[in-house]
Structure formats: C-alpha cells, structure tokens
Short mmCIF file of C-alpha atoms and ligand atoms in Angstrom, two decimals:
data_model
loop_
_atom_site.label_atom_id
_atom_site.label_comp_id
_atom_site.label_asym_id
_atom_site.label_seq_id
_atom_site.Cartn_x
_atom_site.Cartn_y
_atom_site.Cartn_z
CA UNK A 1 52.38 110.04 139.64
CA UNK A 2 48.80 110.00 138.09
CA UNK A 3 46.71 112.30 140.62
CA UNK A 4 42.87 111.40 139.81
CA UNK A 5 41.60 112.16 143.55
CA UNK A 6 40.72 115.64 142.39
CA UNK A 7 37.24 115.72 144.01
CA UNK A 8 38.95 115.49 147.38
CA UNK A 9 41.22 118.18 146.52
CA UNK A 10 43.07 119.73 143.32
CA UNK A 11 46.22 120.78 141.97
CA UNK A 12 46.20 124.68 142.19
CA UNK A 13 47.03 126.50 139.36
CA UNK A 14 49.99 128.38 138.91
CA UNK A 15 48.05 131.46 138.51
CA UNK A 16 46.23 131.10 141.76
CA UNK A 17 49.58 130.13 143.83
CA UNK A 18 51.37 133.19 142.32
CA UNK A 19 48.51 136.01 142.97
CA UNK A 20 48.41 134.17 146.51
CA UNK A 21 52.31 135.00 147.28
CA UNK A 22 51.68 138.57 145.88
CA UNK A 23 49.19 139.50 148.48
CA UNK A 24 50.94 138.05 150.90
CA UNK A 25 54.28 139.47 149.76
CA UNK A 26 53.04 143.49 149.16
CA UNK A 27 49.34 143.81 150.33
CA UNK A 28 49.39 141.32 153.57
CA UNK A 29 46.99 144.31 155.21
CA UNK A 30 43.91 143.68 157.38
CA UNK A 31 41.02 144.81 155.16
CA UNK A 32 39.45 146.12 158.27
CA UNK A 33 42.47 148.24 159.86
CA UNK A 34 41.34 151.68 159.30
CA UNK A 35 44.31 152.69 157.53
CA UNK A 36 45.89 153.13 154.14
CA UNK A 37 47.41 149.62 153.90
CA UNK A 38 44.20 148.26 155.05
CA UNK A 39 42.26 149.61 152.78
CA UNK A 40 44.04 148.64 149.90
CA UNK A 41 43.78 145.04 150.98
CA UNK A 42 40.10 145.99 151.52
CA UNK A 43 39.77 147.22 148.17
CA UNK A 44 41.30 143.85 146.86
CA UNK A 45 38.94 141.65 148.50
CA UNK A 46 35.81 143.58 147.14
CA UNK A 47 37.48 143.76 143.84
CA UNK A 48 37.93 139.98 143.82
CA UNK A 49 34.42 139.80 145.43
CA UNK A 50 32.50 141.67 142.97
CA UNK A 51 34.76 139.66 140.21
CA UNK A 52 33.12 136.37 141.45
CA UNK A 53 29.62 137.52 141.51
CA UNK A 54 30.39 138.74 137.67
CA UNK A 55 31.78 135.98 136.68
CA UNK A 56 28.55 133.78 137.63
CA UNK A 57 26.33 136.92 136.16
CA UNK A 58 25.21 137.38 139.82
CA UNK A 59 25.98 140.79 140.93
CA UNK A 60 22.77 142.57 140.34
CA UNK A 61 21.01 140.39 143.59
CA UNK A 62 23.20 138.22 145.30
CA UNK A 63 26.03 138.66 147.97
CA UNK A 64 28.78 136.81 148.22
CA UNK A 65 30.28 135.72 152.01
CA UNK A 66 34.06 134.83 151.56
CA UNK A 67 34.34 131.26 153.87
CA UNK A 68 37.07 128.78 154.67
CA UNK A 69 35.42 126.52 152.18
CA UNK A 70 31.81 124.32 151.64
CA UNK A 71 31.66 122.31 154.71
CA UNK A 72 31.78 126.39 156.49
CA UNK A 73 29.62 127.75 153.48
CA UNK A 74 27.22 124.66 154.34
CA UNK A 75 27.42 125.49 158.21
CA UNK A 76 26.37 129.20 158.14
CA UNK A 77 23.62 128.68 155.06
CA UNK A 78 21.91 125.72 156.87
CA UNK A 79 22.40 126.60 160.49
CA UNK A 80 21.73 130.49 159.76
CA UNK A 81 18.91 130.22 158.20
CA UNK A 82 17.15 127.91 160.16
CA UNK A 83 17.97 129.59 163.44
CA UNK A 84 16.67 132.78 161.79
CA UNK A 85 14.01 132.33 160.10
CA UNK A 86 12.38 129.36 162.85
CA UNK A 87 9.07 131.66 163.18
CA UNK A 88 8.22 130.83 159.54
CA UNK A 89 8.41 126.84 160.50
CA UNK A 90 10.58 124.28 161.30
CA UNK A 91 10.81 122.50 158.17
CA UNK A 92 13.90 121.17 156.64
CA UNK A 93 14.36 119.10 153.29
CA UNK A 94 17.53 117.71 151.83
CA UNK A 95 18.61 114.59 150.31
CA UNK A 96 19.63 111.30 151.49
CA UNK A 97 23.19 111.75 149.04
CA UNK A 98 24.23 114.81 150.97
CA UNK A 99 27.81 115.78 151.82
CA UNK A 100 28.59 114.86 155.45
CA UNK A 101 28.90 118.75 156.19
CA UNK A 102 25.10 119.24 155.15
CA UNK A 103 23.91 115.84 156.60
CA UNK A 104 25.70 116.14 160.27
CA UNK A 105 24.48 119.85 160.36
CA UNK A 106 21.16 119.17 159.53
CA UNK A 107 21.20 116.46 162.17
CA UNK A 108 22.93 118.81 164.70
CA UNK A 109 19.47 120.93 163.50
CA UNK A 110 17.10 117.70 164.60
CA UNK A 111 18.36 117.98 167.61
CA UNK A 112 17.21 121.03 168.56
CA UNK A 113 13.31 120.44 167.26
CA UNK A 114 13.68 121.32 163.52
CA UNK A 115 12.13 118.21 161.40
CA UNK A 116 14.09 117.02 158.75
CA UNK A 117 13.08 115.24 155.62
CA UNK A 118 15.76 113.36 153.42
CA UNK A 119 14.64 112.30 150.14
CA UNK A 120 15.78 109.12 148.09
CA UNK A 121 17.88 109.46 145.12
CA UNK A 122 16.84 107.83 141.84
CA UNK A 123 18.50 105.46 140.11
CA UNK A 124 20.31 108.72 138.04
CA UNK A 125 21.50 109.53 141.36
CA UNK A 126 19.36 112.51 142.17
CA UNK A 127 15.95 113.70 143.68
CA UNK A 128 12.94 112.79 141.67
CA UNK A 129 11.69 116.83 141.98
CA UNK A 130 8.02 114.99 142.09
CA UNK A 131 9.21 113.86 145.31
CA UNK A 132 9.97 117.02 146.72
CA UNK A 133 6.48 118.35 145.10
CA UNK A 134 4.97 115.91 147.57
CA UNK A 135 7.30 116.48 150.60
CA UNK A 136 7.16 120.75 150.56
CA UNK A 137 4.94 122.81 152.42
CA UNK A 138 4.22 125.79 153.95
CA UNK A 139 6.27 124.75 156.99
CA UNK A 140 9.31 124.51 154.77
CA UNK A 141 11.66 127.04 155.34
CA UNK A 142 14.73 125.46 153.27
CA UNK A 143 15.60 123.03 150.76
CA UNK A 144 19.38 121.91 150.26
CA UNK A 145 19.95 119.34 147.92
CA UNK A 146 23.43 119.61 145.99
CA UNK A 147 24.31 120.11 141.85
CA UNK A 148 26.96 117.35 141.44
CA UNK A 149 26.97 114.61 143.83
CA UNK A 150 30.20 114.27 145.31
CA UNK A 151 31.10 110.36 145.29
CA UNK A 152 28.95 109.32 142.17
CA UNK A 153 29.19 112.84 140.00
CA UNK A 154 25.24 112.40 139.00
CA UNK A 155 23.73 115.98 138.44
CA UNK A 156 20.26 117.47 140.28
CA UNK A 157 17.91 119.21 138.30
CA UNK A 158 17.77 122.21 140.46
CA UNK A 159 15.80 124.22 137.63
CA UNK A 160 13.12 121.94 138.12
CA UNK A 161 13.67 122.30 141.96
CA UNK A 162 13.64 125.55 142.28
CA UNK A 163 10.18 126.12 140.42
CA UNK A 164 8.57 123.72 142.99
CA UNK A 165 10.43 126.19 145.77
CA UNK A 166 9.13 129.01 144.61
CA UNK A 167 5.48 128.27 144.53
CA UNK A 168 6.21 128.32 148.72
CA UNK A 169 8.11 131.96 149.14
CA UNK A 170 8.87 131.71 152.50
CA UNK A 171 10.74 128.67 151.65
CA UNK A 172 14.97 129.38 150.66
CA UNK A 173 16.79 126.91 147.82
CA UNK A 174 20.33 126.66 148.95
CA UNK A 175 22.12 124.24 146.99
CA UNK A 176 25.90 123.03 147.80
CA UNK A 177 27.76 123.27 144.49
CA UNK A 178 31.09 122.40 145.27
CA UNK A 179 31.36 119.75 142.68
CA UNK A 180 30.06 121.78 139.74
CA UNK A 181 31.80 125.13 139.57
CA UNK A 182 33.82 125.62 136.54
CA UNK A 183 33.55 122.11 135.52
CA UNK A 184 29.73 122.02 134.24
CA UNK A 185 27.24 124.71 132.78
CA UNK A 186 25.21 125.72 135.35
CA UNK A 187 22.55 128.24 136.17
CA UNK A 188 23.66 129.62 139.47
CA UNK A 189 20.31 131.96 139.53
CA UNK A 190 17.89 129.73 139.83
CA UNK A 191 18.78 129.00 143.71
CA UNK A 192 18.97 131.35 146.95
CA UNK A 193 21.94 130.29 148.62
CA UNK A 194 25.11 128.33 146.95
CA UNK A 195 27.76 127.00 148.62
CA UNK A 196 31.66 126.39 147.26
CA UNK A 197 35.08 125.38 147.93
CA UNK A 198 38.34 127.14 145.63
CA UNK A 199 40.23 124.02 146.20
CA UNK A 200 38.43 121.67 143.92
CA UNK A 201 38.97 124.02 141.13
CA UNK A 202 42.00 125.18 141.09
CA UNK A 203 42.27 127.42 143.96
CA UNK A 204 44.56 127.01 147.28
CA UNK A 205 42.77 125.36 150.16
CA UNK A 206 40.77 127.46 152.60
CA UNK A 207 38.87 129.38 151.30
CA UNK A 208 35.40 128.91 149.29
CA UNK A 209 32.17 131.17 149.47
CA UNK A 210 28.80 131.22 150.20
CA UNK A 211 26.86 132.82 147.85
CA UNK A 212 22.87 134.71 148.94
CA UNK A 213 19.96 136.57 147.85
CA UNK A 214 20.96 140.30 148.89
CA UNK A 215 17.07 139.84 151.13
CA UNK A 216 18.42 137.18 153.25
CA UNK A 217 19.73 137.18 156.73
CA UNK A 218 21.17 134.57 159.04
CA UNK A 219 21.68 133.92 162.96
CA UNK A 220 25.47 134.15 163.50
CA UNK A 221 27.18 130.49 164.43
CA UNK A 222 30.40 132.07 165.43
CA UNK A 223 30.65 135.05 167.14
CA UNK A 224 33.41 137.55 166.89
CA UNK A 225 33.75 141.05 164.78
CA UNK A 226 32.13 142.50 161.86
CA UNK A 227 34.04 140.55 158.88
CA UNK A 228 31.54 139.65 155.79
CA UNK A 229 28.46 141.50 156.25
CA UNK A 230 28.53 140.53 160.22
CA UNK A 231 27.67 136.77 159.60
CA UNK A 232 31.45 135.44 159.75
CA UNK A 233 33.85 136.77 161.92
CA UNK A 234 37.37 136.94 162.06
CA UNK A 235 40.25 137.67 159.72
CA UNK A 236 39.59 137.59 155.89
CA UNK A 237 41.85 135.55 154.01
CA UNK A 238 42.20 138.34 151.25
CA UNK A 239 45.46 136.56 149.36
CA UNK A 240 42.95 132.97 149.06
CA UNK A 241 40.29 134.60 148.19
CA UNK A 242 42.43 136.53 145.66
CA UNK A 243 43.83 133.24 144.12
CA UNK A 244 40.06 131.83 144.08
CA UNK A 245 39.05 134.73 141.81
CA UNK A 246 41.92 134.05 139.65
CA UNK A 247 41.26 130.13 140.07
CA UNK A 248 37.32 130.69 139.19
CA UNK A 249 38.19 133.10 136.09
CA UNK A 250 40.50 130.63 134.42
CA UNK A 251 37.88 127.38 134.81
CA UNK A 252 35.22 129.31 133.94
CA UNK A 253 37.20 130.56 130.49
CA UNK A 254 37.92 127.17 129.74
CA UNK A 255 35.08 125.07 131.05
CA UNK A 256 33.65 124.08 127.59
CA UNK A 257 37.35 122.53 126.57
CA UNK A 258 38.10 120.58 129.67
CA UNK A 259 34.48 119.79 129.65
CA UNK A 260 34.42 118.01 126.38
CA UNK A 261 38.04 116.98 126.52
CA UNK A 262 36.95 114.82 130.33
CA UNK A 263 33.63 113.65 128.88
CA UNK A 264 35.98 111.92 126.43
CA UNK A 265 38.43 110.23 129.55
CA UNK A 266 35.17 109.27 131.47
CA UNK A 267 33.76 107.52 128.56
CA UNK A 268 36.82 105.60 127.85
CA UNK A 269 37.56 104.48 131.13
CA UNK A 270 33.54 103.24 131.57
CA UNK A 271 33.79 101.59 128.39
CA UNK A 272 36.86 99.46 129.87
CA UNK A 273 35.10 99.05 133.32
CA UNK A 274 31.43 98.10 131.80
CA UNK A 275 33.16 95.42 129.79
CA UNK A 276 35.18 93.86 132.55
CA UNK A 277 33.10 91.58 135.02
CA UNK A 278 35.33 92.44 137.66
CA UNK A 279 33.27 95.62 138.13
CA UNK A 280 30.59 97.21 138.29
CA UNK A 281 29.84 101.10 137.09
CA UNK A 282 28.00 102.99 139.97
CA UNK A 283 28.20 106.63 137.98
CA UNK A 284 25.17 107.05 135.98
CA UNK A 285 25.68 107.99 132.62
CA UNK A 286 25.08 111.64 132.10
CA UNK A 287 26.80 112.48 135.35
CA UNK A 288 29.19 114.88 135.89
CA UNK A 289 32.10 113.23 133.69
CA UNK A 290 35.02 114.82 136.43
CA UNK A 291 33.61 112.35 138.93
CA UNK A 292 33.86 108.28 138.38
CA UNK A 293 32.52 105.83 140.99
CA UNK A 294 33.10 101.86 140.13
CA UNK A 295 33.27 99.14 142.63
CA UNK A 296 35.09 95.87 142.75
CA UNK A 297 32.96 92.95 142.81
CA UNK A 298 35.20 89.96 144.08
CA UNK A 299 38.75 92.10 145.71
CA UNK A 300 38.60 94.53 148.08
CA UNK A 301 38.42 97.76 147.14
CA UNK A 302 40.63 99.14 150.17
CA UNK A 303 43.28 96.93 149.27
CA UNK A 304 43.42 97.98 145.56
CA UNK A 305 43.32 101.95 146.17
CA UNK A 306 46.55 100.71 148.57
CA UNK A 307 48.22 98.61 145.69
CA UNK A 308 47.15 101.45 143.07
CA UNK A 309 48.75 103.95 145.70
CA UNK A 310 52.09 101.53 145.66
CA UNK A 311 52.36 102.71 142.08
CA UNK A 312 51.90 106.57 142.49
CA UNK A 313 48.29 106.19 141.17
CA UNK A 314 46.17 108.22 143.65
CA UNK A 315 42.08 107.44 143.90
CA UNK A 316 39.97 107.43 146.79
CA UNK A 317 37.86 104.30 148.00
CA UNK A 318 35.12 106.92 149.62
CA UNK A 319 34.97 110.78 149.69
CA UNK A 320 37.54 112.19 151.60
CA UNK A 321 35.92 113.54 154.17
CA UNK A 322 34.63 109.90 155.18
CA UNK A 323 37.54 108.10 154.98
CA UNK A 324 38.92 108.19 158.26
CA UNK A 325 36.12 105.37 158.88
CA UNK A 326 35.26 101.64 157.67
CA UNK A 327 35.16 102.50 153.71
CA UNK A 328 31.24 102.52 152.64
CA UNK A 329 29.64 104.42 150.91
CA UNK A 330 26.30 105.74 152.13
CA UNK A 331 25.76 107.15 148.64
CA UNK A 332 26.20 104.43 146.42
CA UNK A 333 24.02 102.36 149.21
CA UNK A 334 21.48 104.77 148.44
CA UNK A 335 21.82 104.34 144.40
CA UNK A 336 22.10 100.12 144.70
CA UNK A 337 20.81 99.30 148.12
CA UNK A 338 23.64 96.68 147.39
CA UNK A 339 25.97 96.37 150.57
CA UNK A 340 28.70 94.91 148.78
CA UNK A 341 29.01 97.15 146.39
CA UNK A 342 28.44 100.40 148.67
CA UNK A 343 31.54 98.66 150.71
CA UNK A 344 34.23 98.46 147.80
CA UNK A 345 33.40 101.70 145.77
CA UNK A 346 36.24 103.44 144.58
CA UNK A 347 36.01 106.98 142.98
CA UNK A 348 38.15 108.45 140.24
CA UNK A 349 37.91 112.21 140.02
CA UNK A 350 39.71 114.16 136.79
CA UNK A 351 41.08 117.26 136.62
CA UNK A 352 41.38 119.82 133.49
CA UNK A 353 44.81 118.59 133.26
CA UNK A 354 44.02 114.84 133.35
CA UNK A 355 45.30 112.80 129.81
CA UNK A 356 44.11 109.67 127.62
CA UNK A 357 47.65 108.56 128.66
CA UNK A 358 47.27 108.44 132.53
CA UNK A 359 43.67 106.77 131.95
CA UNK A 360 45.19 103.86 129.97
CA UNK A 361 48.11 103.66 132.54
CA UNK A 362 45.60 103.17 135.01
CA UNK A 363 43.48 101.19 133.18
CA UNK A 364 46.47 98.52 132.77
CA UNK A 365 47.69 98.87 136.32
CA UNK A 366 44.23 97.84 137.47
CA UNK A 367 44.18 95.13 135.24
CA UNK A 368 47.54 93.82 136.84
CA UNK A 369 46.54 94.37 140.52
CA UNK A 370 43.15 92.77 139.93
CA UNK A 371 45.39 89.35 139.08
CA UNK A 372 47.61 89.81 141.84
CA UNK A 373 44.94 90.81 144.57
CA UNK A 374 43.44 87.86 146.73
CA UNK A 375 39.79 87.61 146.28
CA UNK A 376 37.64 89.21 149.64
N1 PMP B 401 30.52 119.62 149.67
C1 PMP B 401 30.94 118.79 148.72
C2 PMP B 401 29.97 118.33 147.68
C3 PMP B 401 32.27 118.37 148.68
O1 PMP B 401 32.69 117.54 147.74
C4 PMP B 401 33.16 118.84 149.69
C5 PMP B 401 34.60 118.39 149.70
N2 PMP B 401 34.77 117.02 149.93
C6 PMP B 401 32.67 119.71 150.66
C7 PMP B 401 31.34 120.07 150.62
C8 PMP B 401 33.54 120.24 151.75
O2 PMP B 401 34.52 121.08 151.26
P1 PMP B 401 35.68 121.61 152.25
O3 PMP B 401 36.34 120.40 152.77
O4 PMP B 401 36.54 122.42 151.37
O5 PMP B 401 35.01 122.38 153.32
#
C-alpha cells in the first residue's frame, strides 16, 4: 500500500511501539499509588516529561500537561483559560482555518457570552498579523491561531504574532501545533500555550500534550483527582506518553533530513499537478511540504480518493476529523472562496518514510483514474 494520509494519523515507529509494550509489560504502575511500583511509574512519566520540555529547550518556564491528544490539549487551553481568566475580558481571537477542535470550542465559548473574532486567511493561507494588530485589545484575553494548517500545510508567522500579543500582557498566545512538531523548525518560545498530538509524529494514538507558561492557571473542564498539576484528571497514560518521548526524540534528531528529503516529494508531485489542467494546487508554496492539498476540477474528488483507495493508495478528500460529513472544505473555501474547488479537495500528507517511488506510483495511478472517472 502507499499510506500518504499521515496528517490524519501516522505510522508509529518501532521505537515508540516497543518502549510502549515495556511499560506496560514491567512498569504498568499508577504514578499516583503511593507505593514503590507507583512511584517508579511516577518517576517515568516525569522523566519522559522533563525529556519533552528539553527537547523543545523549554524547561526553564513552561509546564507540560500530558493529554489524550490536540483536540483535549485544545479543550483545556481554550476553555481553561477563558473560564479563568473572564475578569480580565471576554475577548477571544482565532482564525477562520482553525481545526474543528479549536473552532467548535470556541463556539461552545460564544455561547456562554465570550465574543469571538475569526480572522481571514491570506492567500498564503495564514493570518495577515496586521490584521490581528487591528483586531487586539485590551479586552483580549487569548489568541489561538495554529503553526501548520492542517488541510492546506501553509505556515503562521507566530513570531510576528506573538510580538503584537505581547504589547497587551494580559492577553495569552496559545497556538495548536499539531501539524508542525518534528517536521518543521520552529520556535516553540515565542507562544504561551501549545498544543500537540504523538500520533502524527510517530507516536501511538492517545496521547499528546499541552504545553504552558509555569504563571498560568486554568478552570478545570473535567473534574476528577489530582493527575497533571490538578487541571486533568484521571489515569496517566505513562507507557504513551513514554513512546511520545521516544517518538518526539527521534523526529526531532532527524527533522532537517526528512525535512529536505519531503520538500523534494512535495515539489515533484506539484510540479506534475500544476502542469496538468485537471487540477488545481490549493497548498501555497512555502507551506509545510508534509501536507499537499489539490482539487479536481471536472471528477469528483470523493469518487477518486475511493478509486485511489481500490488500489491501496490511501489520501483523504478533507481532514479526518470532518469527514464523516458532505466532503468540503471550509479551509480551502477560505483560501479560494471557490465552492467547487473547496468541494473536491483532496489532501496528501507524507511521512519521514514516504519515497520518490510511491509519489510517481501515485502520480500514474491518478493519471489512469482521471481517464476512467466520469466527469461530475
Ligand atoms: N489540531 C490539528 C491541527 C490536527 O491536525 C488534529 C488532528 N486531525 C487535531 C488538532 C486533533 O488531534 P487528535 O485527534 O489527536 O485529538
């Protein structure tokens, strides 16, 4: 098979699957059981958590909140700060390009009073940071707009974000990175809160982090026992989290490589795409090269992720976590205000593993179904 749906979910390494079975197999303890056994699994976890915070040079003023991945990271960042900090204002700004777990909190959020502000995406796919100069104020009490868009890979500035934030300093940057970890050079420090999921690189599903300022708090949204610094209860995952600090270590060692060696795979399958008039390139150059959105201009795009599926080639027609409904893509919408196109988008997503060979074998098998396919 040819697996390029790796924005949805990827392979996990070997590494991470084997120091998952260890824990489980000889240190399957409760980190909280005051006990021996428990406190070796404890002593695990805040190995592996101090390890992460390391790794993304973090440790001298940031926490890190073990979750069961970004749309729970997203949950307890937005929702916990807002309920907590509502005597400061009741400001909210985010983007129009979010991931449905930031969008459908933050609407959960308008609800209940809080004004929320989504800002347009340019046609690079991101927030033009002169307008969020215009849209902050001293109302604001967070900003969440994401590193690597999810559907169309294009990158936000969030350097240039963050020194707009700070000029307000009761406003928080939180900043849902799920698409950029160990895949593109980042600098974490420059938000407040970031929010992750292991699985999209190279971890075992379930488990992802939220990552804070050590001076911020949050309102609870689950109630229960004292896990995580009291804002997530219930049972740590200490054997996921384990294979996520293995998973983390071994992208971040090798990030340059697979960087350079999928910049190369992106380009060659947009040169094949720009050149064919049977699509159209959604992705902004300079995005984040894992991440490929295209759309088909006279088939349907459903029916070709089904006939690409018929040969073991696996791509998604929207982001995963939409694609229970009609396929359309609110994102590229916002990048083309084209409804055609936003309805037939189909995104390739790469992993460090991905070859020149699988994107020429799907490169020809597209060319084949696009013949055989009925026009829409
Ligand atoms: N944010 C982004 C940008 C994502 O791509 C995803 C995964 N589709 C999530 C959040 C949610 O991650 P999870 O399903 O692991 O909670």
């Amino acid at each position: 098979m040819i697996y390029f749906d790796n924005a949805a979910t990827s392979k996990p390494y070997v590494e991470a699957v084997e120091a998952f079975v260890d824990v489980n197999k000889n240190n399957f303890g409760n980190p909280i059981s005051n006990h021996g056994y428990g406190r070796k699994a404890e002593r695990i976890l805040e190995k592996s958590r101090e390890s992460m915070l390391n790794l993304l040079s973090l440790s001298s003023s940031f926490n890190l909140l073990f979750t069961s991945g970004a749309s729970e990271s997203n949950n307890i960042a937005i929702k916990g700060i807002a309920k907590k900090y509502k005597n400061r204002g009741n400001k909210i700004i985010s983007s129009i390009a979010e991931h449905s777990s930031v969008i459908n909190t933050l609407e959960k959020l308008k609800e209940e009073g809080f004004e929320v502000i989504y800002l347009p995406i340019n046609a690079l796919g991101y927030v033009d940071p002169k307008d969020l100069e215009k849209a902050i104020d001293d109302k604001t009490i967070l900003v969440s707009i994401m590193s690597s868009n999810n559907e169309i890979g294009s990158i936000s500035p969030l350097d240039e974000y963050s020194k707009i934030i700070k000029k307000y300093p009761k406003c928080f940057f939180h900043s849902d990175i799920t698409q950029s970890l160990g895949k593109i050079k980042m600098d974490y420090g420059c938000c407040d809160l970031l929010s992750f999921s292991s699985h999209k690189f190279g971890g075992v599903k379930g488990t992802g982090g939220l990552v804070f300022k050590k001076n911020i708090s949050f309102e609870p949204i689950e109630n229960g026992g004292e896990q995580e610094y009291g804002f997530r209860p219930g049972t740590v995952n200490v054997a996921g989290i384990k294979a996520m600090e293995v998973a983390l270590k071994k992208s971040l060692s090798n990030l340059d490589d697979n960087l350079s060696k999928i910049s190369k795979l992106n380009l060659l399958l947009r040169g094949f795409l720009e050149n064919n008039p049977q699509f159209a390139v959604n992705s902004p150059l300079n995005s984040n090269p894992y991440i490929f959105s295209f759309s088909t201009l006279k088939k349907k795009a459903s029916v070709v992720v089904e006939a690409l599926s018929n040969k073991e080639i696996y791509v998604s027609s929207v982001s995963a976590c939409n694609s229970k409904k009609e396929p359309f893509s609110y994102v590229v919408y916002a990048l083309t205000n084209d409804k055609e196109i936003s309805a037939n988008t189909i995104r390739v997503s790469f992993s460090p593993e991905s070859s020149e060979e699988e994107v020429n074998e799907f490169v020809n098998a597209l060319k084949q179904i696009i013949v055989e396919v009925k026009d829409r």
